[in-house]
Coordinates of C-alpha atoms and ligand atoms in Angstrom, one line a residue:
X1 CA 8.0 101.5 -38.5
X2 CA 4.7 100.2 -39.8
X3 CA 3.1 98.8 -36.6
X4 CA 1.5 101.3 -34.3
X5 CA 3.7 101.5 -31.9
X6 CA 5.5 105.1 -32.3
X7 CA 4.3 107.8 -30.1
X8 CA 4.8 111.5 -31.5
X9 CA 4.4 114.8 -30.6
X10 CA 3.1 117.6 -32.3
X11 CA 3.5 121.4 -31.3
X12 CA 1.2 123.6 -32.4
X13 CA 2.5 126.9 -33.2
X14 CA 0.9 128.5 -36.3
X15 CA -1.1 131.4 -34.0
X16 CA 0.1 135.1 -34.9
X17 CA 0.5 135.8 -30.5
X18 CA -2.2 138.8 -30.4
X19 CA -2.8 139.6 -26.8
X20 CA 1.3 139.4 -27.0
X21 CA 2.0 142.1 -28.5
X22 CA 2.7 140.7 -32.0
X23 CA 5.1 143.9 -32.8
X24 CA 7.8 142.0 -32.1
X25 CA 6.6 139.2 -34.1
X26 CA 4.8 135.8 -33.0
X27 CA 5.4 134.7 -29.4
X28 CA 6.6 131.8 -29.6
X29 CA 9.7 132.8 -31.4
X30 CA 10.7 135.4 -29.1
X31 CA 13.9 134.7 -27.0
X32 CA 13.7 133.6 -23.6
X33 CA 17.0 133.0 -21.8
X34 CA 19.0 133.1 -24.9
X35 CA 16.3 130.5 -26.5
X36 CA 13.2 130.6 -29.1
X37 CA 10.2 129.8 -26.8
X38 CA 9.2 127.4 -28.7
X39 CA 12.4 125.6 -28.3
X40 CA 11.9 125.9 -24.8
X41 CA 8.5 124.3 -25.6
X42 CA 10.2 121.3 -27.8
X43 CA 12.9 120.0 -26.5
X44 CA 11.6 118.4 -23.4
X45 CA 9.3 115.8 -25.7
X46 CA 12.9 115.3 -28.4
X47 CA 14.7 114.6 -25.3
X48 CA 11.9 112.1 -24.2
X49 CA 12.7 108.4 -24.1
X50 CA 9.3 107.7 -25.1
X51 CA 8.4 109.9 -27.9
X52 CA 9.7 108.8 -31.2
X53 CA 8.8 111.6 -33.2
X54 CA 8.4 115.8 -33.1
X55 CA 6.8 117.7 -35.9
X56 CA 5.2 121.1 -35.4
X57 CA 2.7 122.8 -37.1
X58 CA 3.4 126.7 -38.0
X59 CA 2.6 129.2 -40.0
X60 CA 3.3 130.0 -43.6
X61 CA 5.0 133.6 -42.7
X62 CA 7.1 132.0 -39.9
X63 CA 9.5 129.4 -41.9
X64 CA 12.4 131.0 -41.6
X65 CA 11.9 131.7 -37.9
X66 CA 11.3 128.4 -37.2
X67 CA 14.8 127.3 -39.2
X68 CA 16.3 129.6 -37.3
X69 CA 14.6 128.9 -33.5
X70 CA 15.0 124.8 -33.6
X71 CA 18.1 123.0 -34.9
X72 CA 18.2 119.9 -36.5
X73 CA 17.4 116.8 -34.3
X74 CA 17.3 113.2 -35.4
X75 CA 13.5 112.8 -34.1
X76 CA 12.4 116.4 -35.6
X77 CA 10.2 115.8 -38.9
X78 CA 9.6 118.8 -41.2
X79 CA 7.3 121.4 -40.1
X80 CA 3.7 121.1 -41.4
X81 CA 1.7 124.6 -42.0
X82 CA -1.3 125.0 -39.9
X83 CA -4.5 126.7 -40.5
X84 CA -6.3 130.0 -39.2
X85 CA -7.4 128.7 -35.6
X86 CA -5.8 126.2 -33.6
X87 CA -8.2 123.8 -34.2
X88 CA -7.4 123.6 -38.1
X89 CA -3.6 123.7 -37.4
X90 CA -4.2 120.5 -34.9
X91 CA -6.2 118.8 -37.3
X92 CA -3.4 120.0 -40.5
X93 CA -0.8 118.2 -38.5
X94 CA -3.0 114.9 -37.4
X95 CA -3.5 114.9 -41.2
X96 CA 0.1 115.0 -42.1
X97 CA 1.1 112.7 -39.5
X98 CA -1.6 109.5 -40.7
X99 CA 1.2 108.2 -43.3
X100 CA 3.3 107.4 -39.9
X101 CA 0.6 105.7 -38.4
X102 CA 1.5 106.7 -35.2
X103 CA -0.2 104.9 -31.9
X104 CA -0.5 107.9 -29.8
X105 CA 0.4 111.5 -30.2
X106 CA 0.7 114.0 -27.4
X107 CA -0.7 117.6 -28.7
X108 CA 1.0 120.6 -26.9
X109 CA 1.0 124.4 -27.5
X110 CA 4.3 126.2 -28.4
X111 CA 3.4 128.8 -25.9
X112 CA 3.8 126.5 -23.1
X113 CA 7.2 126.6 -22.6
X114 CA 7.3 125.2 -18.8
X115 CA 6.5 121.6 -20.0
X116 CA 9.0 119.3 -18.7
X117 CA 10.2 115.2 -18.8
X118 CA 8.1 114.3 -15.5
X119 CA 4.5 116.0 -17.2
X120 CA 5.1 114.6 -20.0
X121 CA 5.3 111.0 -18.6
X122 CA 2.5 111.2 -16.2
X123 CA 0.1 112.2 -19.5
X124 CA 1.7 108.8 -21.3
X125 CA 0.9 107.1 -17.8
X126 CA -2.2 108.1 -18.4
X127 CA -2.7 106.4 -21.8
X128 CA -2.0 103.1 -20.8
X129 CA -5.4 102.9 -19.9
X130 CA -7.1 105.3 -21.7
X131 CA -7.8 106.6 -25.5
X132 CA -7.2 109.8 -23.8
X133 CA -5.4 111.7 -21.2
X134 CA -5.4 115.3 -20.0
X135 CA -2.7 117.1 -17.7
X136 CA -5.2 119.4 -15.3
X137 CA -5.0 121.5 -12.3
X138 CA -7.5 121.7 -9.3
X139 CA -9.3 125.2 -9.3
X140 CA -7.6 126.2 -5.9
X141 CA -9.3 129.9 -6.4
X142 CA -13.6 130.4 -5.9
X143 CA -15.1 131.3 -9.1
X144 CA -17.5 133.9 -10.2
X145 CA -19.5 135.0 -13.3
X146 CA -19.6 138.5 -14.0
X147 CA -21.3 140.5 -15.9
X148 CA -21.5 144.1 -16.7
X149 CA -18.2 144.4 -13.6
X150 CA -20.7 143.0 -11.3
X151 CA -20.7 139.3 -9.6
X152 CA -24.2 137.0 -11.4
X153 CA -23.3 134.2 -9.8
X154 CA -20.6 132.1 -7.9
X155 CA -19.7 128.5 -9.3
X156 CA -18.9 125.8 -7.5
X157 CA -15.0 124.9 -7.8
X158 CA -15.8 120.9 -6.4
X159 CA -14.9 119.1 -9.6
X160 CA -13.5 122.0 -11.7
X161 CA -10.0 121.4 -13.4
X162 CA -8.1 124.1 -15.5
X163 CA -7.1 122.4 -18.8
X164 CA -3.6 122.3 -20.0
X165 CA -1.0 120.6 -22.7
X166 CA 0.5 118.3 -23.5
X167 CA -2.7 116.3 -24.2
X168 CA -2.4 112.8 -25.2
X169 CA -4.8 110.6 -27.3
X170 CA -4.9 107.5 -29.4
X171 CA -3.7 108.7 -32.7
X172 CA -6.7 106.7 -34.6
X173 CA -8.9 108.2 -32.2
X174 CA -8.2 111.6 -32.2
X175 CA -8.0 112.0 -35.8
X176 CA -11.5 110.7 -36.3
X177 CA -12.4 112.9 -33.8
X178 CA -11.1 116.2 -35.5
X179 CA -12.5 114.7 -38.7
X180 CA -16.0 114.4 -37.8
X181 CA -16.0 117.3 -35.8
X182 CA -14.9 119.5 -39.1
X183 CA -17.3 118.4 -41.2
X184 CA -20.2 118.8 -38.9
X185 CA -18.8 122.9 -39.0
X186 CA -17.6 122.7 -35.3
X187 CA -14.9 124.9 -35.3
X188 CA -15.1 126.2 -32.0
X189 CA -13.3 124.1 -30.2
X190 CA -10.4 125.0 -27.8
X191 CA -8.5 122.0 -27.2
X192 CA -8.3 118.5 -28.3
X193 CA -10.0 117.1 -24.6
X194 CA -13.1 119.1 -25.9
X195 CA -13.7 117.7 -29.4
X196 CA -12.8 114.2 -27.6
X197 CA -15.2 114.6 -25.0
X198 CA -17.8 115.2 -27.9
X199 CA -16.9 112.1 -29.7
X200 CA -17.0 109.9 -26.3
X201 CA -13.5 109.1 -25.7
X202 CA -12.5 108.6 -22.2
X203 CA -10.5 111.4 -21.5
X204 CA -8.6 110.6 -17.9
X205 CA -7.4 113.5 -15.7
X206 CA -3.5 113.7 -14.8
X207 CA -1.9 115.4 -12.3
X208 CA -0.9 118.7 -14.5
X209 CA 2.4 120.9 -13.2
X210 CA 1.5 124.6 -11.7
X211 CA 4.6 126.0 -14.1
X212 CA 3.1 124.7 -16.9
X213 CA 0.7 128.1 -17.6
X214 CA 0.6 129.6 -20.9
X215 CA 2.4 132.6 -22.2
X216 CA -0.3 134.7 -23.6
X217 CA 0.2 138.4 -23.2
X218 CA 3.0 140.7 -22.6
X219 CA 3.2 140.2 -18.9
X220 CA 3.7 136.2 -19.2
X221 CA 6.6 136.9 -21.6
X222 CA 8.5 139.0 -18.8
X223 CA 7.5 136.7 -16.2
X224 CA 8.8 133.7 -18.1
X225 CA 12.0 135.8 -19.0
X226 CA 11.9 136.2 -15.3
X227 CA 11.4 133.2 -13.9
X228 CA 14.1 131.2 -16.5
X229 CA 16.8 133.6 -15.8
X230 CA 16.4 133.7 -11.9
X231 CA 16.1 130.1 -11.3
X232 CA 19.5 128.4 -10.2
X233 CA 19.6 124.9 -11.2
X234 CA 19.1 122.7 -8.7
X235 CA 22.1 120.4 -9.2
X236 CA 22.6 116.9 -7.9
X237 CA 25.6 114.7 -7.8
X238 CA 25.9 111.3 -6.0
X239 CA 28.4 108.6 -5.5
X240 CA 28.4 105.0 -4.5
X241 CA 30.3 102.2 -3.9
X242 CA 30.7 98.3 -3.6
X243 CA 32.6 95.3 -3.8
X244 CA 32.3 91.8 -3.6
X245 CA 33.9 88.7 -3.2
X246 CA 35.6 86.6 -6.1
X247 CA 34.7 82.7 -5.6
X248 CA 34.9 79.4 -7.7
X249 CA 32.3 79.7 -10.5
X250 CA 31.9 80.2 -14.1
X251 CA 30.9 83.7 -14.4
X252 CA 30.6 87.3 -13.0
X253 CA 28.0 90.2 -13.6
X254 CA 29.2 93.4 -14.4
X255 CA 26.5 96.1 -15.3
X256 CA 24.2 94.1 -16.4
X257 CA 26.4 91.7 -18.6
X258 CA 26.7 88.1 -17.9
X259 CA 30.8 87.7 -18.3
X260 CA 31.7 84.1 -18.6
X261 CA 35.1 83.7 -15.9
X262 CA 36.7 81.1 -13.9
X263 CA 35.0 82.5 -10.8
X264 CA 31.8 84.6 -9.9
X265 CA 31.0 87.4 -7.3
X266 CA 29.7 85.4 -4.5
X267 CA 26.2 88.1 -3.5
X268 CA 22.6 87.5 -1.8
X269 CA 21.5 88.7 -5.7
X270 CA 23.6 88.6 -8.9
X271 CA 26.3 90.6 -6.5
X272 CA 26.8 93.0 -9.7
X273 CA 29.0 95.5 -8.4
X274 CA 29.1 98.0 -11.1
X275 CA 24.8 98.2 -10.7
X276 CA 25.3 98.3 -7.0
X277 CA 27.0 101.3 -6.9
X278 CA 25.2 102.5 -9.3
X279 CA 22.0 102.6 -7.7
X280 CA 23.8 103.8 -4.6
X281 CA 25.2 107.0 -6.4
X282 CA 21.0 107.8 -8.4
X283 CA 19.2 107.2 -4.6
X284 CA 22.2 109.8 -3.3
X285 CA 21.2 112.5 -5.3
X286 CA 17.9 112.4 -3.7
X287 CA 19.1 111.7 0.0
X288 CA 16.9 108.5 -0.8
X289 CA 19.4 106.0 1.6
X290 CA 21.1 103.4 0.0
X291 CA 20.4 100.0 -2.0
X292 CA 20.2 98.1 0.9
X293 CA 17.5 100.4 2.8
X294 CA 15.1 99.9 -0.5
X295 CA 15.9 96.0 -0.7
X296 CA 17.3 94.5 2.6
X297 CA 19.8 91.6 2.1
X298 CA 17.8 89.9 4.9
X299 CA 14.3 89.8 2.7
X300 CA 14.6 86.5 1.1
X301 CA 12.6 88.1 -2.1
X302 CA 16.4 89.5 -3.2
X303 CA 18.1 86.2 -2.7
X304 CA 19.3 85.7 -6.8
X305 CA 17.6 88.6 -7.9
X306 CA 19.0 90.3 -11.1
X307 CA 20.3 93.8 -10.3
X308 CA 18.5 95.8 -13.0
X309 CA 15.4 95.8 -11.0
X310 CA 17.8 97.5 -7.8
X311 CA 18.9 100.1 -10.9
X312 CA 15.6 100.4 -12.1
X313 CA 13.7 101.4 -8.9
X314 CA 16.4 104.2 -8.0
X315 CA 15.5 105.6 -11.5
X316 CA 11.5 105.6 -10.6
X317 CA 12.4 107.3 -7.3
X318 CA 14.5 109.7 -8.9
X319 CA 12.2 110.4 -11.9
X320 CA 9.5 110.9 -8.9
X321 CA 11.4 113.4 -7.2
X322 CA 11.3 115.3 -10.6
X323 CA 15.1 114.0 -11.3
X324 CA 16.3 114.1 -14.3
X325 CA 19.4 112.4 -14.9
X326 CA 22.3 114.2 -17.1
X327 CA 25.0 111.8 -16.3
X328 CA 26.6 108.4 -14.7
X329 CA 30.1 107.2 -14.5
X330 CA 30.9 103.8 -13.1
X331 CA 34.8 102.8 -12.6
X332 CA 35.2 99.2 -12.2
X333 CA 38.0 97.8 -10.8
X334 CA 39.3 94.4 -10.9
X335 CA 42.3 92.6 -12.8
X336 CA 40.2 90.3 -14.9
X337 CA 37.9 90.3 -16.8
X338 CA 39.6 92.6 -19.0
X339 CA 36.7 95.3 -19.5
X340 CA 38.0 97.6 -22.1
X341 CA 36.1 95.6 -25.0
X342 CA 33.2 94.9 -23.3
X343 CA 32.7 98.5 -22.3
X344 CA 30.0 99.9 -25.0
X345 CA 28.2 96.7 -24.5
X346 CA 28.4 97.8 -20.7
X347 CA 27.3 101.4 -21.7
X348 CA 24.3 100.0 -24.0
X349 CA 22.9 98.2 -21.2
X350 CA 23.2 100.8 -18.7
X351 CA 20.9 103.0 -21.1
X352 CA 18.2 100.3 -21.8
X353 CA 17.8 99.9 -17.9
X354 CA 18.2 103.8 -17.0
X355 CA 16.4 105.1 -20.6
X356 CA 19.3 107.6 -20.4
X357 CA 21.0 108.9 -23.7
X358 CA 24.3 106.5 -24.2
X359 CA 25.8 109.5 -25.2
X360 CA 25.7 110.7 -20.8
X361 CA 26.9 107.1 -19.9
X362 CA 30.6 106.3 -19.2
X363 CA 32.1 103.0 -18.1
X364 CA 35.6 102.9 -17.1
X365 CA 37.5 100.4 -15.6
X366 CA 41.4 99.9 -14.5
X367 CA 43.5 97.0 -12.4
X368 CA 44.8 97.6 -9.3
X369 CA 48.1 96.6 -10.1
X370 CA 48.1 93.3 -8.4
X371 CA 48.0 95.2 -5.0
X372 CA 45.9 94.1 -2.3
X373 CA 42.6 92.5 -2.2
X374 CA 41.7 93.5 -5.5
X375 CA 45.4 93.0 -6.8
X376 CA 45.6 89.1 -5.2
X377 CA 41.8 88.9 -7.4
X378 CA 40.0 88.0 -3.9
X379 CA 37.4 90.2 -4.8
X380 CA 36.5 93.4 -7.3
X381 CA 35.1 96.6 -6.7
X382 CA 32.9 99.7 -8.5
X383 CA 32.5 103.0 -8.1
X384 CA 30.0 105.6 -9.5
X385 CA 28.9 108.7 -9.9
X386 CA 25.3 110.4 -11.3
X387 CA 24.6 113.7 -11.8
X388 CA 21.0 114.6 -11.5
X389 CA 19.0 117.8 -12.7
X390 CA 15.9 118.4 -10.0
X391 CA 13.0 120.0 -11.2
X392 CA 14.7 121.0 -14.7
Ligands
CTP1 N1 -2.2 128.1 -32.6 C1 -2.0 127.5 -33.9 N2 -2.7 127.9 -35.0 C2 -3.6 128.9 -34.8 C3 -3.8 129.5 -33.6 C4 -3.1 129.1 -32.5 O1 -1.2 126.6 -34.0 N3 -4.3 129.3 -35.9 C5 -1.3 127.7 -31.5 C6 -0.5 128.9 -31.0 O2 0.7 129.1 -31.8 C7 -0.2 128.5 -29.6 C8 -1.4 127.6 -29.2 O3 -2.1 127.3 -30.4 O4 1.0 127.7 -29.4 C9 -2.3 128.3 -28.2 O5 -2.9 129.4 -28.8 P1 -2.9 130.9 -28.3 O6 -2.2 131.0 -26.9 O7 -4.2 131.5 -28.4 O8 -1.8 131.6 -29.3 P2 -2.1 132.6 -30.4 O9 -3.3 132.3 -31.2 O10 -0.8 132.7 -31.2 O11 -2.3 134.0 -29.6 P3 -3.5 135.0 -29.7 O12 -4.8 134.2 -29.5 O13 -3.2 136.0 -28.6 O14 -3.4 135.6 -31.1
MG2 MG1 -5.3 132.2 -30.2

């Protein structure tokens, strides 16, 4: 791709893990629920709909660690080595990354393994109208200086944000940024908000995600072990349902395919039942009512209206509720059309609207051998199901 329009992330990962303990080797290859922390700190951004591309940056000791923590993944580039401070490994890997000529890149530490699909949208949110964006949390504690185990002063938390990653910039930017910043000797820098915030680019705050701390000594390792193994997955699974009836016309809509046919689903909007119940089965898994609550067949804004936009809002919700959706199944039934060749045309679409992997869509379909309404071809009918992840 040679026109600025890829988005990649790259984890930073070449620190040796001090305040860890670094005994047992560098943090973030040290198992947490059965996985390398930094694949815990990965996968979230390969599984991402928006981001194109992973590389991360690591150490020169640590190769064969990192073969052994991550497995192969179509958006995974090769590892580039990183320097002796964060800063240098950032800039190593903005370096490496230039012959890509990425748009944006989101930078994120592998010792954040807590990141997750809903964080990392609301920090590319935020770049749709900024060069920069940063995913922060309100100081909710009062803050002190001390010195010498004594209080000095107490600072004003009004306006005070605690930092965190993935931070997102405009790739151009960014790199400039690092550039200028390493010839001028700064090396002192922290994060990549900081040495953009010294070369004026708007840096926007985002909503950051309270799980979302850092694993930095011994204690955060436990708790994370903790926390990953003692969490029950909050599981989700929703059905829907609708028909419609068949009329005189010259096509029908089935999941978003326009099916020429010697009738049409007579509906307010397209009357595409396979959608329909599909949107019914997503705004189930978050208790969120059904289709015709979100878009009454009364409001005249609906009359004709394609039914991706139905599908697409349940998604939204669904996404807002910290959903993430692991599968959807959508029987159709009806004598004709004959569905069985247009079904991975079916399943295609169903993953452009719903930016879920093809791979966790199915479309089935059967007759209902000639018996009753569906069997006489007065109407045709869906069913669905989705399961969704909350707060994975
Ligand atoms: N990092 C890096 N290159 C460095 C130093 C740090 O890529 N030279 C990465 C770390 O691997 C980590 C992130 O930057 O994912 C945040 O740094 P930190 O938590 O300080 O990790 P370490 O430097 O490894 O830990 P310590 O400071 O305790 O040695
Ligand atoms: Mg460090």
């Amino acid at each position: 791709m040679d026109d600025h329009t890829k988005t990649i992330a790259l984890i930073v990962a070449a620190g040796r893990g001090e305040r860890a303990g670094a005994e047992n080797g560098p943090k973030q290859y040290r198992l947490l629920n059965g996985a390398a922390l930094i694949a815990h700190a990965t996968l979230p951004f390969l599984q991402h709909p928006h981001i194109d591309e992973v590389m991360v940056a690591i150490h020169h000791d640590d190769r064969a660690l990192y073969d052994q923590a991550l497995n192969n993944h179509p958006k995974l580039l090769d590892p580039v080595y990183g320097g002796s401070t964060r800063q240098l490994s950032v800039l190593a890997g903005l370096e490496e990354l230039e012959q890509r000529r990425p748009k944006n890149v989101l930078v994120h530490d592998a010792a954040r393994p807590f990141v997750d699909r809903a964080l990392i949208t609301r920090v590319l949110d935020g770049l749709e109208h900024s060069d920069g964006a940063l995913p922060a949390l309100a100081i909710a504690d009062t803050l002190k200086r001390g010195q010498n185990d004594a209080v000095v002063e107490t600072i004003p938390r009004q306006d005070l944000y605690a930092a965190q990653t993935p931070q997102g910039f405009a790739f151009a930017s960014l790199l400039a940024a690092h550039r200028k910043a390493h010839a001028a000797g700064r090396d002192d820098f922290t994060d990549d908000a900081s040495i953009a915030e010294w070369f004026n680019i708007r840096v926007a705050l985002v909503e950051g995600a309270p799980q979302n701390g850092k694993i930095t000594t011994r204690a955060d390792i436990a708790e994370a072990e903790h926390k990953m193994t003692s969490t029950t997955p909050d599981i989700r699974t929703g059905h829907g349902y609708d028909t419609h009836r068949l009329v005189a016309g010259d096509c029908v809509w089935l999941c978003g395919l326009k099916i020429p046919h010697n009738r049409k689903l007579e509906g307010h909007s397209d009357a595409d039942v396979g959608l329909h119940a599909l949107t019914d089965a997503l705004l189930a898994t978050i208790a969120s009512g059904d289709i015709g609550t979100h878009f009454p067949p009364s409001d005249q804004r609906w009359k004709d209206a394609r039914s991706d936009q139905f599908l697409k809002h349940a998604v939204n919700l669904v996404e807002q509720a910290g959903g993430t959706i692991t599968h959807m199944d959508v029987s159709l039934l009806c004598e004709r059309p004959k569905i069985g060749p247009l079904r991975d045309a079916m399943r295609k679409k169903l993953a452009d609207m719903t930016q879920v992997d093809v791979a966790r869509i199915s479309v089935k379909a059967t007759t209902n051998e000639r018996i009753g309404f569906i069997g006489r071809e007065e109407g045709i009918a869906a069913l669905a199901t989705a399961t969704v992840v909350l707060g994975a």
